[in-house]
Amino acid sequence: MLVVDPEAVDLHQLVRLAGQARTARSDAVALRLWEQALALWRGEAFAGLDSEWLAAVRTDLDQRRWAAMLDRNDLALRQGRHGALLAELTAAAAACPLDERLAEQLMLALYRCGRQGEALTHFDRTRRLLVEDLGIDPSPPLRDVHRQILTNDPALHAPAAVDTVETSAPGDEPADPSRVAAGRCPTQLPADVSAFTGRVEELSHLDALLHAARSREHRDSAEAAAVVISAVSGTAGVGKTGLAVRWRTGSGTCSQTGSCT
């Protein structure tokens, strides 16, 4: 009998990450966990293999992935990431046009991107498919989103800012509200690279810059309010993102919000 560490099996990792995401104390932490779970998906499970048992397992995995994607979408939309999510929502809706929860998410993203007409058109298309293929009308939640779009309901407007700071683990205590800056951008950073090695000199230099910036915070002067910006440059593929994320992860109380461009 082959004995395998559960953490070496991506299915077990998916189940663990999904459970942590559902019990996370903040949207930022939950979103990061959902992103990690979805990143485990690398195409069709058991591709090229066929049996009744494998077909059932494949279906179960597909359903788990789809549920994780929908939960991730809700969190991302709640954090104002409609623009970044729009292309993926459009592709998913084309692949599964009868999923009403997905239709709600796509309509909301389109509306927030200033494409109200396309959002209404998608509702009409979804309603027609539901009637023609299933003989049913749209569900109340989907009809509610349609009505809100028609009336420009303020409840659909994108959040102006995300005021939560991502914690390092789902069980951590919430951040001190006095330390949360208004207008903080949502967490859109990739996960840390587990196999990261080297770059000791660069990491030490970034640590020194952070230490100097924190020291200035305690000074009663205009200099204390200055923003320190550090840029990591290099050719494509040299590991700039990996370096930045590793330093972010290992910098202790350093804020873990922002985006990678």
XYZ file of C-alpha atoms in Angstrom:
261
model
C 0.000 0.000 0.000
C 1.301 3.437 -0.959
C 1.334 5.915 1.943
C 1.336 9.570 0.879
C 1.511 12.733 2.953
C -1.937 14.387 2.626
C -0.255 17.731 1.875
C 1.331 16.114 -1.183
C -2.125 15.523 -2.685
C -3.704 18.595 -4.228
C -7.227 17.389 -3.415
C -6.429 17.395 0.308
C -4.849 20.827 -0.050
C -7.991 22.077 -1.789
C -10.236 20.777 0.990
C -8.009 22.325 3.667
C -7.768 25.716 1.970
C -11.507 25.798 1.289
C -12.260 25.078 4.934
C -9.887 27.807 6.086
C -11.360 30.290 3.604
C -14.905 29.672 4.830
C -13.909 30.321 8.441
C -11.491 33.196 7.818
C -12.045 36.308 9.929
C -11.593 38.749 7.061
C -12.422 38.910 3.369
C -8.767 39.614 2.574
C -7.587 36.383 4.180
C -10.443 34.366 2.683
C -9.765 35.735 -0.794
C -6.083 34.824 -0.558
C -6.980 31.280 0.514
C -9.500 30.860 -2.308
C -6.885 32.055 -4.808
C -4.428 29.482 -3.478
C -7.057 26.747 -3.717
C -7.968 27.625 -7.298
C -4.296 27.774 -8.290
C -4.102 24.032 -7.562
C -6.338 23.358 -10.557
C -4.243 22.440 -13.611
C -6.765 21.260 -16.181
C -9.027 18.229 -16.325
C -8.548 15.751 -13.510
C -7.453 12.239 -14.557
C -7.228 13.330 -18.186
C -6.979 10.337 -20.499
C -8.298 7.900 -17.897
C -11.822 6.536 -17.947
C -13.787 4.428 -15.497
C -17.040 4.776 -13.612
C -15.203 5.554 -10.384
C -12.893 8.117 -11.977
C -15.836 9.781 -13.704
C -17.549 10.232 -10.332
C -14.373 11.633 -8.753
C -13.845 13.949 -11.716
C -17.391 15.279 -11.369
C -16.890 15.868 -7.645
C -13.655 17.767 -8.287
C -15.299 19.896 -10.958
C -18.089 20.805 -8.548
C -15.612 21.675 -5.786
C -13.631 23.900 -8.132
C -16.771 25.625 -9.424
C -18.042 26.287 -5.893
C -14.638 27.666 -4.895
C -14.604 29.940 -7.928
C -18.064 31.332 -7.148
C -17.145 31.971 -3.512
C -13.913 33.657 -4.614
C -15.872 35.809 -7.090
C -18.214 37.050 -4.367
C -15.279 38.102 -2.195
C -13.421 39.751 -5.068
C -16.511 41.738 -6.057
C -17.006 42.757 -2.443
C -13.480 44.171 -2.493
C -14.084 46.147 -5.686
C -12.111 43.908 -8.043
C -14.810 43.802 -10.727
C -12.492 45.044 -13.461
C -9.835 42.400 -12.850
C -12.496 39.698 -12.644
C -14.549 40.638 -15.709
C -12.709 38.573 -18.344
C -12.803 35.423 -16.209
C -16.486 35.915 -15.399
C -17.305 36.359 -19.079
C -15.487 33.154 -20.043
C -17.080 31.175 -17.210
C -20.575 32.403 -18.121
C -20.027 31.347 -21.723
C -19.040 27.869 -20.518
C -21.989 27.560 -18.109
C -24.747 29.959 -19.232
C -27.413 28.470 -16.953
C -25.601 29.174 -13.682
C -27.682 31.971 -12.169
C -25.240 32.852 -9.399
C -22.529 33.327 -12.003
C -24.925 35.418 -14.083
C -25.481 37.695 -11.072
C -21.741 38.119 -10.627
C -21.140 38.922 -14.296
C -24.024 41.399 -14.407
C -22.689 43.156 -11.312
C -19.161 43.342 -12.733
C -20.446 44.716 -16.047
C -22.580 47.296 -14.275
C -19.702 48.475 -12.095
C -17.507 48.762 -15.188
C -20.008 51.186 -16.710
C -21.503 48.609 -19.094
C -25.089 48.688 -17.878
C -26.529 47.815 -21.292
C -24.428 44.655 -21.529
C -25.472 43.662 -18.018
C -29.140 43.948 -18.985
C -28.511 42.079 -22.241
C -26.896 39.235 -20.316
C -29.956 39.000 -18.083
C -32.243 38.770 -21.120
C -30.034 36.056 -22.623
C -29.947 34.079 -19.380
C -33.698 34.376 -18.887
C -34.334 33.131 -22.431
C -32.056 30.120 -21.945
C -33.682 29.232 -18.627
C -37.132 29.333 -20.184
C -36.182 27.480 -23.364
C -33.893 24.828 -21.865
C -35.350 24.281 -18.400
C -38.831 25.769 -18.568
C -38.227 27.990 -15.532
C -38.037 31.708 -14.823
C -34.976 33.415 -13.325
C -34.584 33.016 -9.578
C -35.556 35.874 -7.228
C -31.898 36.836 -6.533
C -31.171 37.165 -10.250
C -34.338 39.181 -10.815
C -33.382 41.432 -7.892
C -29.997 42.227 -9.462
C -31.761 42.979 -12.753
C -34.158 45.350 -11.010
C -31.334 47.071 -9.138
C -29.428 47.634 -12.379
C -32.520 49.088 -14.056
C -32.971 51.559 -11.207
C -29.269 52.312 -10.661
C -29.586 51.137 -7.078
C -26.736 52.640 -4.984
C -26.408 49.271 -3.251
C -24.731 47.950 -6.406
C -22.050 50.618 -6.509
C -18.484 49.430 -6.124
C -16.928 49.934 -2.687
C -14.859 53.104 -2.572
C -12.113 51.432 -0.565
C -11.282 48.283 1.344
C -10.508 49.051 4.973
C -9.272 45.647 6.087
C -5.714 44.477 6.457
C -4.903 40.899 5.531
C -3.699 38.802 8.445
C -1.182 36.014 8.108
C -3.544 33.206 9.036
C -7.302 32.648 9.371
C -7.042 32.331 13.149
C -5.293 35.635 13.726
C -6.973 38.430 15.628
C -8.366 41.285 13.517
C -6.026 44.201 12.964
C -6.241 47.135 15.346
C -8.750 49.545 13.742
C -6.524 52.481 14.696
C -3.852 51.057 12.402
C -6.132 50.668 9.378
C -5.673 53.479 6.903
C -8.689 54.819 5.045
C -8.567 54.150 1.338
C -6.248 51.165 1.586
C -6.165 49.172 -1.625
C -7.410 45.562 -1.670
C -5.003 42.674 -1.305
C -4.079 41.435 -4.769
C -0.670 39.940 -4.073
C 0.314 36.405 -5.125
C 1.130 33.673 -2.642
C 4.650 33.286 -1.311
C 7.081 31.061 -3.229
C 7.760 28.065 -0.986
C 11.014 27.129 -2.772
C 12.522 30.627 -2.605
C 16.275 30.722 -1.933
C 19.053 33.298 -2.044
C 18.681 37.067 -2.469
C 20.023 37.633 1.054
C 21.651 40.952 0.165
C 18.529 42.303 -1.536
C 16.266 41.223 1.334
C 18.601 42.828 3.866
C 18.564 46.077 1.896
C 14.754 46.127 1.863
C 14.703 45.377 5.598
C 16.989 48.350 6.188
C 14.714 50.640 4.192
C 11.683 49.466 6.182
C 13.491 49.934 9.497
C 14.481 53.480 8.528
C 10.916 54.306 7.487
C 9.496 52.972 10.760
C 12.035 54.975 12.745
C 10.819 58.155 11.077
C 7.231 57.369 12.101
C 8.190 58.159 15.704
C 9.639 61.568 14.916
C 7.525 64.671 15.331
C 8.422 66.257 11.991
C 7.213 66.627 8.421
C 9.716 63.979 7.428
C 7.748 61.397 9.399
C 4.831 61.704 6.991
C 6.956 61.001 3.913
C 6.205 57.858 1.918
C 9.159 55.604 1.148
C 8.933 53.902 -2.238
C 11.291 51.102 -3.247
C 11.326 49.661 -6.770
C 12.625 46.206 -7.693
C 13.850 46.183 -11.283
C 15.266 43.545 -13.589
C 14.678 41.604 -16.773
C 11.595 39.427 -17.249
C 11.718 36.139 -15.342
C 14.582 37.108 -13.054
C 12.380 36.764 -9.943
C 11.292 40.304 -9.082
C 7.816 39.283 -7.921
C 9.158 36.328 -5.936
C 11.615 38.611 -4.147
C 8.971 41.225 -3.332
C 6.463 38.658 -2.069
C 9.070 36.829 0.014
C 10.148 40.086 1.647
C 6.505 41.064 2.232
C 5.863 37.699 3.912
C 8.931 37.815 6.126
C 8.776 41.456 7.143
C 6.743 40.911 10.294
C 4.188 43.679 10.743
C 4.596 45.021 7.217
C 1.245 45.639 5.530
C 0.264 42.857 3.166
C -2.104 44.811 0.959
C -1.490 46.089 -2.532
C -1.243 44.828 -6.070
C 1.355 43.461 -8.451
C 1.800 45.129 -11.831
